[in-house]
CSV table of C-alpha atoms and ligand atoms in Angstrom, one decimal:
chain,number,residue,atom,x,y,z
A,277,UNK,CA,148.9,88.0,125.5
A,278,UNK,CA,147.0,88.0,122.1
A,279,UNK,CA,144.8,86.1,119.7
A,280,UNK,CA,145.9,83.5,117.2
A,281,UNK,CA,147.9,85.9,114.7
A,282,UNK,CA,149.3,85.9,111.3
A,283,UNK,CA,151.0,89.2,109.6
A,284,UNK,CA,149.5,90.8,112.4
A,285,UNK,CA,146.2,89.6,111.4
A,286,UNK,CA,144.1,88.3,113.8
A,287,UNK,CA,142.6,84.6,112.5
A,288,UNK,CA,138.7,84.6,112.5
A,289,UNK,CA,136.8,81.2,111.8
A,290,UNK,CA,133.5,81.1,110.0
A,291,UNK,CA,131.7,78.5,110.1
A,292,UNK,CA,128.8,78.2,106.8
A,293,UNK,CA,129.4,78.8,103.4
A,294,UNK,CA,125.6,80.1,102.8
A,295,UNK,CA,124.7,84.3,101.8
A,296,UNK,CA,124.8,84.8,105.7
A,297,UNK,CA,128.4,83.0,106.2
A,298,UNK,CA,130.0,85.0,103.1
A,299,UNK,CA,128.7,87.9,103.4
A,300,UNK,CA,129.9,88.1,106.9
A,301,UNK,CA,133.6,87.2,105.9
A,302,UNK,CA,133.2,89.3,102.8
A,303,UNK,CA,132.6,92.4,105.3
A,304,UNK,CA,135.6,90.8,107.7
A,305,UNK,CA,137.9,91.1,105.3
A,306,UNK,CA,137.2,94.4,104.3
A,307,UNK,CA,138.5,95.7,106.8
A,308,UNK,CA,141.8,94.8,106.5
A,309,UNK,CA,142.1,93.7,109.7
A,310,UNK,CA,140.9,89.7,109.9
A,311,UNK,CA,142.5,86.7,108.4
A,312,UNK,CA,139.1,84.7,106.9
A,313,UNK,CA,138.8,80.7,106.7
A,314,UNK,CA,135.1,79.6,106.3
A,315,UNK,CA,134.6,75.7,107.0
A,316,UNK,CA,131.3,73.8,105.7
A,317,UNK,CA,129.3,70.9,105.5
A,318,UNK,CA,127.8,72.2,102.0
A,319,UNK,CA,129.1,74.5,100.0
A,320,UNK,CA,127.1,76.5,96.8
A,321,UNK,CA,125.2,75.4,94.9
A,322,UNK,CA,124.4,73.1,97.8
A,323,UNK,CA,122.9,75.5,100.3
A,324,UNK,CA,119.8,76.5,101.2
A,325,UNK,CA,120.7,79.8,100.3
A,326,UNK,CA,121.0,78.5,96.3
A,327,UNK,CA,117.3,77.1,97.0
A,328,UNK,CA,115.9,81.3,97.4
A,329,UNK,CA,113.7,83.1,95.1
A,330,UNK,CA,115.7,85.6,95.9
A,331,UNK,CA,115.2,89.4,96.6
A,332,UNK,CA,114.8,91.8,98.4
A,333,UNK,CA,112.0,91.9,100.7
A,334,UNK,CA,111.7,91.6,104.9
A,335,UNK,CA,109.6,87.6,105.3
A,336,UNK,CA,109.1,85.5,107.7
A,337,UNK,CA,112.1,87.4,110.0
A,338,UNK,CA,112.0,88.4,113.4
A,339,UNK,CA,112.6,91.1,115.2
A,340,UNK,CA,110.4,93.9,113.2
A,341,UNK,CA,112.7,96.9,114.3
A,342,UNK,CA,116.2,94.9,113.4
A,343,UNK,CA,115.2,93.3,110.6
A,344,UNK,CA,114.1,96.8,109.4
A,345,UNK,CA,117.3,98.5,109.8
A,346,UNK,CA,119.4,95.6,108.5
A,347,UNK,CA,117.5,95.4,105.6
A,348,UNK,CA,117.5,99.1,105.1
A,349,UNK,CA,121.6,98.8,105.5
A,350,UNK,CA,121.4,95.7,102.8
A,351,UNK,CA,119.5,97.9,100.5
A,352,UNK,CA,122.5,100.4,101.0
A,353,UNK,CA,125.1,98.3,100.4
A,354,UNK,CA,123.6,96.7,97.5
A,355,UNK,CA,123.1,100.0,95.9
A,356,UNK,CA,126.8,100.7,96.6
A,357,UNK,CA,128.4,97.8,96.3
A,358,UNK,CA,126.9,95.3,93.9
A,359,UNK,CA,123.9,96.4,92.0
A,360,UNK,CA,126.4,97.9,89.6
A,361,UNK,CA,128.3,94.7,89.1
A,362,UNK,CA,126.8,92.6,86.1
A,363,UNK,CA,128.7,89.9,87.3
A,364,UNK,CA,126.6,89.5,90.8
A,365,UNK,CA,123.5,88.7,88.7
A,366,UNK,CA,121.2,91.4,91.0
A,367,UNK,CA,118.6,93.4,89.0
A,368,UNK,CA,116.7,96.5,90.5
A,369,UNK,CA,112.9,95.6,90.2
A,370,UNK,CA,109.6,97.5,91.7
A,371,UNK,CA,107.8,94.0,94.3
A,372,UNK,CA,104.3,94.8,94.9
A,373,UNK,CA,103.0,92.5,97.8
A,374,UNK,CA,99.3,93.0,97.2
A,375,UNK,CA,96.0,92.3,99.4
A,376,UNK,CA,92.5,91.1,98.9
A,377,UNK,CA,91.3,93.2,101.9
A,378,UNK,CA,92.1,96.6,102.6
A,379,UNK,CA,95.2,96.8,104.6
A,380,UNK,CA,95.2,100.1,107.1
A,381,UNK,CA,98.8,99.4,108.7
A,382,UNK,CA,102.0,100.3,106.7
A,383,UNK,CA,104.8,96.6,107.8
A,384,UNK,CA,107.2,97.5,110.5
A,385,UNK,CA,110.0,97.8,108.2
A,386,UNK,CA,108.1,101.1,106.6
A,387,UNK,CA,110.3,103.5,108.9
A,388,UNK,CA,113.7,102.5,107.5
A,389,UNK,CA,113.1,102.5,104.1
A,390,UNK,CA,112.2,106.0,102.2
A,391,UNK,CA,111.1,104.4,98.9
A,392,UNK,CA,108.6,102.7,100.3
A,393,UNK,CA,104.9,103.8,99.1
A,394,UNK,CA,101.0,102.8,98.7
A,395,UNK,CA,100.7,100.4,95.2
A,396,UNK,CA,98.6,102.6,92.9
A,397,UNK,CA,95.2,101.3,91.7
A,398,UNK,CA,96.9,100.4,88.3
A,399,UNK,CA,99.4,98.3,89.6
A,400,UNK,CA,96.8,95.7,91.5
A,401,UNK,CA,95.2,92.8,89.8
A,402,UNK,CA,91.5,91.8,89.5
A,403,UNK,CA,90.4,90.9,93.2
A,404,UNK,CA,93.2,92.8,94.9
A,405,UNK,CA,92.2,96.3,96.4
A,406,UNK,CA,95.3,97.6,98.2
A,407,UNK,CA,99.1,97.1,98.1
A,408,UNK,CA,102.6,98.2,99.1
A,409,UNK,CA,105.6,98.7,96.3
A,410,UNK,CA,109.0,99.5,97.1
A,411,UNK,CA,110.0,101.0,93.5
A,412,UNK,CA,114.0,100.2,93.9
A,413,UNK,CA,114.0,96.2,95.4
A,414,UNK,CA,116.3,94.2,93.6
A,415,UNK,CA,116.0,90.5,92.9
A,416,UNK,CA,119.3,88.2,92.3
A,417,UNK,CA,120.0,85.1,89.7
A,418,UNK,CA,120.5,82.8,93.5
A,419,UNK,CA,123.3,80.7,92.2
A,420,UNK,CA,124.5,83.5,89.7
A,421,UNK,CA,124.7,85.7,93.2
A,422,UNK,CA,126.1,83.4,95.8
A,423,UNK,CA,129.0,82.6,93.2
A,424,UNK,CA,129.8,86.3,92.6
A,425,UNK,CA,130.1,86.0,96.6
A,426,UNK,CA,132.0,83.2,96.3
A,427,UNK,CA,134.5,84.7,94.0
A,428,UNK,CA,134.6,87.8,96.1
A,429,UNK,CA,135.9,86.1,99.5
A,430,UNK,CA,138.8,84.3,97.6
A,431,UNK,CA,139.2,87.7,96.0
A,432,UNK,CA,139.9,89.5,99.3
A,433,UNK,CA,142.0,86.6,100.7
A,434,UNK,CA,139.2,83.9,102.6
A,435,UNK,CA,140.0,80.5,101.9
A,436,UNK,CA,137.4,78.0,102.1
A,437,UNK,CA,137.8,74.1,103.2
A,438,UNK,CA,134.7,71.6,102.6
A,439,UNK,CA,134.4,70.4,106.5
A,440,UNK,CA,131.5,69.4,109.0
A,441,UNK,CA,131.4,70.0,112.5
A,442,UNK,CA,130.7,67.8,114.6
A,443,UNK,CA,131.6,69.7,117.9
A,444,UNK,CA,132.3,73.3,118.2
A,445,UNK,CA,135.5,72.5,120.5
A,446,UNK,CA,136.7,70.9,117.0
A,447,UNK,CA,137.0,74.4,115.8
A,448,UNK,CA,138.6,76.0,119.6
A,449,UNK,CA,141.5,73.8,118.8
A,450,UNK,CA,142.5,76.1,116.1
A,451,UNK,CA,140.6,79.4,116.5
A,452,UNK,CA,140.0,81.4,119.6
A,453,UNK,CA,137.4,83.5,117.6
A,454,UNK,CA,134.7,81.7,115.6
A,455,UNK,CA,131.7,83.2,113.5
A,456,UNK,CA,128.5,80.9,113.5
A,457,UNK,CA,126.6,81.1,109.9
A,458,UNK,CA,125.3,77.4,110.0
A,459,UNK,CA,121.3,78.0,110.0
A,460,UNK,CA,119.0,75.4,110.2
A,461,UNK,CA,122.8,73.8,111.4
A,462,UNK,CA,122.9,75.2,114.6
A,463,UNK,CA,119.4,72.9,115.8
A,464,UNK,CA,122.3,70.2,116.0
A,465,UNK,CA,125.9,71.7,116.8
A,466,UNK,CA,124.3,74.5,119.3
A,467,UNK,CA,121.5,72.6,120.5
A,468,UNK,CA,119.4,75.3,119.9
A,469,UNK,CA,116.2,73.8,119.8
A,470,UNK,CA,114.2,77.4,119.0
A,471,UNK,CA,115.7,76.8,115.4
A,472,UNK,CA,113.4,74.5,113.0
A,473,UNK,CA,112.7,74.3,108.8
A,474,UNK,CA,109.4,76.2,107.7
A,475,UNK,CA,110.1,74.1,103.9
A,476,UNK,CA,109.8,76.2,100.7
A,477,UNK,CA,109.0,75.1,97.3
A,478,UNK,CA,109.7,77.0,94.1
A,479,UNK,CA,109.0,77.0,90.2
A,480,UNK,CA,111.8,78.0,87.4
A,481,UNK,CA,110.1,79.0,84.5
A,482,UNK,CA,111.7,80.2,81.2
A,483,UNK,CA,108.9,83.4,81.1
A,484,UNK,CA,109.6,86.6,82.7
A,485,UNK,CA,107.7,89.7,83.8
A,486,UNK,CA,108.4,93.7,84.7
A,487,UNK,CA,107.9,93.2,88.4
A,488,UNK,CA,108.4,91.0,91.6
A,489,UNK,CA,104.8,90.1,92.4
A,490,UNK,CA,103.5,88.6,96.2
A,491,UNK,CA,100.5,88.0,97.8
A,492,UNK,CA,101.3,86.8,101.1
A,493,UNK,CA,97.5,87.4,102.6
A,494,UNK,CA,95.6,83.5,103.6
A,495,UNK,CA,98.6,82.1,101.4
A,496,UNK,CA,101.8,82.4,99.2
A,497,UNK,CA,101.9,83.7,95.7
A,498,UNK,CA,104.8,85.0,94.2
A,499,UNK,CA,106.6,86.2,90.5
A,500,UNK,CA,110.0,86.9,90.9
A,501,UNK,CA,111.5,88.1,87.1
A,502,UNK,CA,115.2,87.8,87.3
A,503,UNK,CA,118.0,87.8,84.6
A,504,UNK,CA,117.9,84.3,82.7
A,505,UNK,CA,114.5,83.2,84.2
A,506,UNK,CA,111.8,83.8,86.6
A,507,UNK,CA,110.8,82.2,90.0
A,508,UNK,CA,107.1,81.0,91.2
A,509,UNK,CA,106.5,80.1,94.2
A,510,UNK,CA,105.5,79.3,96.7
A,511,UNK,CA,104.9,77.2,100.8
A,512,UNK,CA,105.8,77.7,104.0
A,513,UNK,CA,105.7,74.7,105.7
A,514,UNK,CA,106.9,74.5,109.3
A,515,UNK,CA,108.5,71.3,111.0
A,516,UNK,CA,108.5,70.1,107.2
A,517,UNK,CA,112.2,68.2,106.7
A,518,UNK,CA,110.8,66.9,103.4
A,519,UNK,CA,113.8,68.5,100.5
A,520,UNK,CA,112.2,67.2,97.6
A,521,UNK,CA,109.7,68.9,95.0
A,522,UNK,CA,106.2,67.2,95.1
A,523,UNK,CA,103.4,67.6,92.2
A,524,UNK,CA,100.9,68.8,94.8
A,525,UNK,CA,103.1,71.4,95.7
A,526,UNK,CA,103.8,72.3,92.2
A,527,UNK,CA,100.4,72.5,91.3
A,528,UNK,CA,99.4,74.5,94.2
A,529,UNK,CA,101.6,77.0,93.5
A,530,UNK,CA,100.9,77.6,89.5
A,531,UNK,CA,96.8,77.4,90.9
A,532,UNK,CA,97.8,80.6,92.8
A,533,UNK,CA,100.3,82.3,90.7
A,534,UNK,CA,97.3,82.5,88.2
A,535,UNK,CA,95.6,84.4,90.4
A,536,UNK,CA,97.8,87.8,90.7
A,537,UNK,CA,99.0,87.2,87.3
A,538,UNK,CA,96.9,85.8,85.0
A,539,UNK,CA,99.8,85.4,81.8
A,540,UNK,CA,100.9,82.5,84.3
A,541,UNK,CA,98.1,80.4,82.9
A,542,UNK,CA,99.4,77.1,83.3
A,543,UNK,CA,99.4,75.7,80.5
A,544,UNK,CA,101.4,78.5,79.2
A,545,UNK,CA,104.0,77.5,81.6
A,546,UNK,CA,107.6,76.1,80.5
A,547,UNK,CA,108.8,74.5,83.7
A,548,UNK,CA,113.0,74.2,83.6
A,549,UNK,CA,113.0,73.5,87.5
A,550,UNK,CA,111.8,72.7,90.5
A,551,UNK,CA,113.3,73.3,94.1
A,552,UNK,CA,113.3,72.9,97.5
A,553,UNK,CA,115.3,74.6,100.4
A,554,UNK,CA,114.3,74.9,104.6
A,555,UNK,CA,114.2,78.8,106.0
A,556,UNK,CA,115.9,78.7,109.0
A,557,UNK,CA,113.3,79.8,110.8
A,558,UNK,CA,113.2,81.7,114.6
A,559,UNK,CA,111.7,83.2,116.9
A,560,UNK,CA,114.1,86.1,115.9
A,561,UNK,CA,117.4,86.1,114.6
A,562,UNK,CA,120.1,85.2,116.8
A,563,UNK,CA,123.2,87.6,116.5
A,564,UNK,CA,125.4,87.7,119.9
A,565,UNK,CA,127.7,86.7,121.4
A,566,UNK,CA,128.7,83.4,123.1
A,567,UNK,CA,131.6,82.8,125.4
A,568,UNK,CA,133.1,79.5,125.9
A,569,UNK,CA,136.5,77.8,128.2
A,570,UNK,CA,136.2,80.2,131.1
A,571,UNK,CA,135.8,83.1,128.2
A,572,UNK,CA,139.2,82.0,126.5
A,573,UNK,CA,136.7,81.4,122.9
A,574,UNK,CA,134.2,83.7,121.4
A,575,UNK,CA,131.5,82.5,119.3
A,576,UNK,CA,129.8,85.0,117.1
A,577,UNK,CA,125.7,83.6,116.8
A,578,UNK,CA,124.2,84.6,113.2
A,579,UNK,CA,121.3,82.4,112.3
A,580,UNK,CA,118.1,82.3,112.0
A,581,UNK,CA,117.3,84.7,109.5
A,582,UNK,CA,113.8,82.3,108.5
A,583,UNK,CA,112.6,83.9,104.9
A,584,UNK,CA,114.9,87.0,104.8
A,585,UNK,CA,118.5,86.1,104.7
A,586,UNK,CA,119.0,87.5,101.3
A,587,UNK,CA,117.6,90.5,102.5
A,588,UNK,CA,119.3,91.6,105.4
A,589,UNK,CA,122.3,89.9,104.9
A,590,UNK,CA,124.9,92.6,104.4
A,591,UNK,CA,123.4,94.7,107.7
A,592,UNK,CA,123.5,91.6,110.0
A,593,UNK,CA,127.2,91.1,108.4
A,594,UNK,CA,127.9,94.9,109.6
A,595,UNK,CA,125.8,93.8,112.9
A,596,UNK,CA,129.0,91.2,113.4
A,597,UNK,CA,131.8,92.6,112.6
A,598,UNK,CA,130.4,95.0,115.9
A,599,UNK,CA,129.5,92.8,117.7
A,600,UNK,CA,132.9,91.0,117.6
A,601,UNK,CA,135.0,93.3,117.8
A,602,UNK,CA,132.7,94.7,121.1
A,603,UNK,CA,133.7,91.0,122.2
A,604,UNK,CA,137.3,90.5,121.4
A,605,UNK,CA,138.7,93.3,124.8
A,606,UNK,CA,136.6,90.2,127.4
A,607,UNK,CA,138.4,87.5,125.2
A,608,UNK,CA,142.1,88.9,126.0
A,609,UNK,CA,140.8,89.8,129.5
A,610,UNK,CA,139.7,85.9,129.9
A,611,UNK,CA,143.0,84.5,128.5
A,612,UNK,CA,145.1,86.7,130.1
A,613,UNK,CA,143.3,85.0,133.7
A,614,UNK,CA,143.9,82.1,132.3
A,615,UNK,CA,148.0,82.6,131.7
A,616,UNK,CA,150.3,80.6,134.6
A,617,UNK,CA,151.0,82.9,137.1
A,618,UNK,CA,154.6,83.5,137.2
A,619,UNK,CA,156.3,81.6,140.2
A,620,UNK,CA,157.9,83.9,142.7
A,621,UNK,CA,161.7,84.3,143.0
A,622,UNK,CA,161.8,83.7,146.5
B,74,FAD,C1,112.5,78.8,98.5
B,74,FAD,C2,112.6,79.6,99.8
B,74,FAD,C3,112.4,81.0,98.7
B,74,FAD,C4,113.3,81.9,99.8
B,74,FAD,N1,113.3,83.4,98.4
B,74,FAD,C5,114.0,84.3,99.7
B,74,FAD,C6,114.1,85.5,98.7
B,74,FAD,O1,113.7,85.9,98.3
B,74,FAD,N2,114.3,86.7,100.0
B,74,FAD,C7,115.4,86.1,100.8
B,74,FAD,O2,116.0,86.9,101.5
B,74,FAD,N3,115.3,85.1,101.0
B,74,FAD,C8,114.3,84.1,100.9
B,74,FAD,N4,115.2,82.8,101.4
B,74,FAD,C9,115.5,82.5,102.7
B,74,FAD,C10,117.1,82.5,102.4
B,74,FAD,O3,117.1,81.6,101.6
B,74,FAD,C11,117.8,82.5,104.0
B,74,FAD,O4,117.5,83.2,104.7
B,74,FAD,C12,119.2,82.1,103.7
B,74,FAD,O5,119.2,81.3,102.8
B,74,FAD,C13,119.6,81.7,105.5
B,74,FAD,O6,121.2,82.1,104.8
B,74,FAD,P1,122.2,80.9,105.4
B,74,FAD,O7,123.5,81.6,105.5
B,74,FAD,O8,122.4,81.3,107.3
B,74,FAD,O9,121.9,79.6,105.8
B,74,FAD,P2,122.5,78.1,104.6
B,74,FAD,O10,122.1,78.9,103.3
B,74,FAD,O11,122.0,77.1,105.5
B,74,FAD,O12,123.9,77.8,104.7
B,74,FAD,C14,124.1,77.0,106.7
B,74,FAD,C15,125.7,76.9,105.5
B,74,FAD,O13,126.3,76.4,107.0
B,74,FAD,C16,126.3,75.4,107.1
B,74,FAD,N5,126.6,74.0,108.0
B,74,FAD,C17,125.3,73.7,108.6
B,74,FAD,N6,125.7,72.9,109.9
B,74,FAD,C18,127.3,72.8,110.0
B,74,FAD,C19,128.1,72.2,110.2
B,74,FAD,N7,127.5,71.8,112.0
B,74,FAD,N8,129.3,72.3,110.2
B,74,FAD,C20,130.0,72.8,108.9
B,74,FAD,N9,129.2,73.4,108.3
B,74,FAD,C21,127.9,74.0,108.5
B,74,FAD,C22,125.7,74.6,105.7
B,74,FAD,O14,126.8,73.7,105.3
B,74,FAD,C23,125.3,75.7,104.4
B,74,FAD,O15,126.7,75.9,103.8
B,74,FAD,C24,114.1,81.9,101.1
B,74,FAD,C25,114.2,80.9,101.6
B,74,FAD,C26,113.6,79.5,100.8
B,74,FAD,C27,113.5,78.2,101.0
B,75,COI,C1,109.2,86.5,97.6
B,75,COI,C2,109.9,86.4,98.9
B,75,COI,C3,108.9,87.2,99.8
B,75,COI,C4,110.0,84.8,99.4
B,75,COI,C5,110.7,84.4,100.4
B,75,COI,O1,111.6,85.7,101.1
B,75,COI,C6,110.6,83.3,100.3
B,75,COI,O2,109.9,82.3,99.9
B,75,COI,O3,111.4,83.0,101.9
């Protein structure tokens, strides 16, 4: 008994074409063992992923130890496979998180990130007394990076179909193994009411800056310099489904950003775009196997990355591969169990 195979490779379906689905698909294809297809309701640039800032920095995501591990693995993957490619739209950029009050504790992800250090006094704007620093963080022009992921996925033989899945059994008609990378979509598709939107608004401007800087202490304020523009943020409105930008949020972001980076005083900013995305927030990332149809169908869940999807994407993709390959023997066992028993000759 074997799984659906073509040219001796096992067919895998990924549902979702955000940064998580694409990274997971690329990791599977690179093993040379799988044919991978993506079905997705929205394609880049119309995904939440495309609305991200984006930079490497663990934020609004749990569980802390695994987020630390997956963030570090993602940083290494970027250094080994992505940063050097100009088509990727990525840049190494120092990132500073700054605080108005002394912060005795290091971040929980500190043990996993060797380059972590405390901010120097000269890196702290007026009114800030403490901070974290990661000199080898990276930022990405999000749309450019998402296109890079799509091209990489397709160049490795992956195929993408724009298709909404209303019932997971639709997928089971053609596939034994499905990887669920639907982000907030899991709330409907798998009735997971633990996942909810955290609304984030950002402003895209022409100016640029030499480093990424953020204050997340009492409210969110950040400046993320990228290749072709700079992103100012942000907001975090839980359970808010409004995907339209609001003038009030734009004003609020500009006011906060002027405090962490005075050079961005409102009257010197040329706003190019304002975007809103709904972070797929959950008490913790769901990355586990779930068996269906008496164990003969396997879904690998990989969703709920909150404000850190890019930061943990490659670590989670590698983990999803490991979890899936640990689950496939069970799948074969259950499928065998369901084979009709051969009729006795007597
Ligand atoms: C303003 C903002 C700034 C951010 N900045 C950063 C940052 O700097 N760094 C960082 O690491 N993260 C950042 N994030 C978080 C990051 O954007 C998310 O964690 C990440 O995009 C989640 O990726 P995903 O692939 O799971 O979700 P999505 O990008 O939402 O992809 C889900 C996919 O599943 C598809 N789908 C859903 N349901 C179905 C269905 N039923 N059938 C078929 N397809 C379906 C969707 O169409 C979509 O293609 C930011 C988020 C916001 C909003
Ligand atoms: C600067 C980042 C921490 C922003 C982010 O991850 C977010 O807004 O979700």
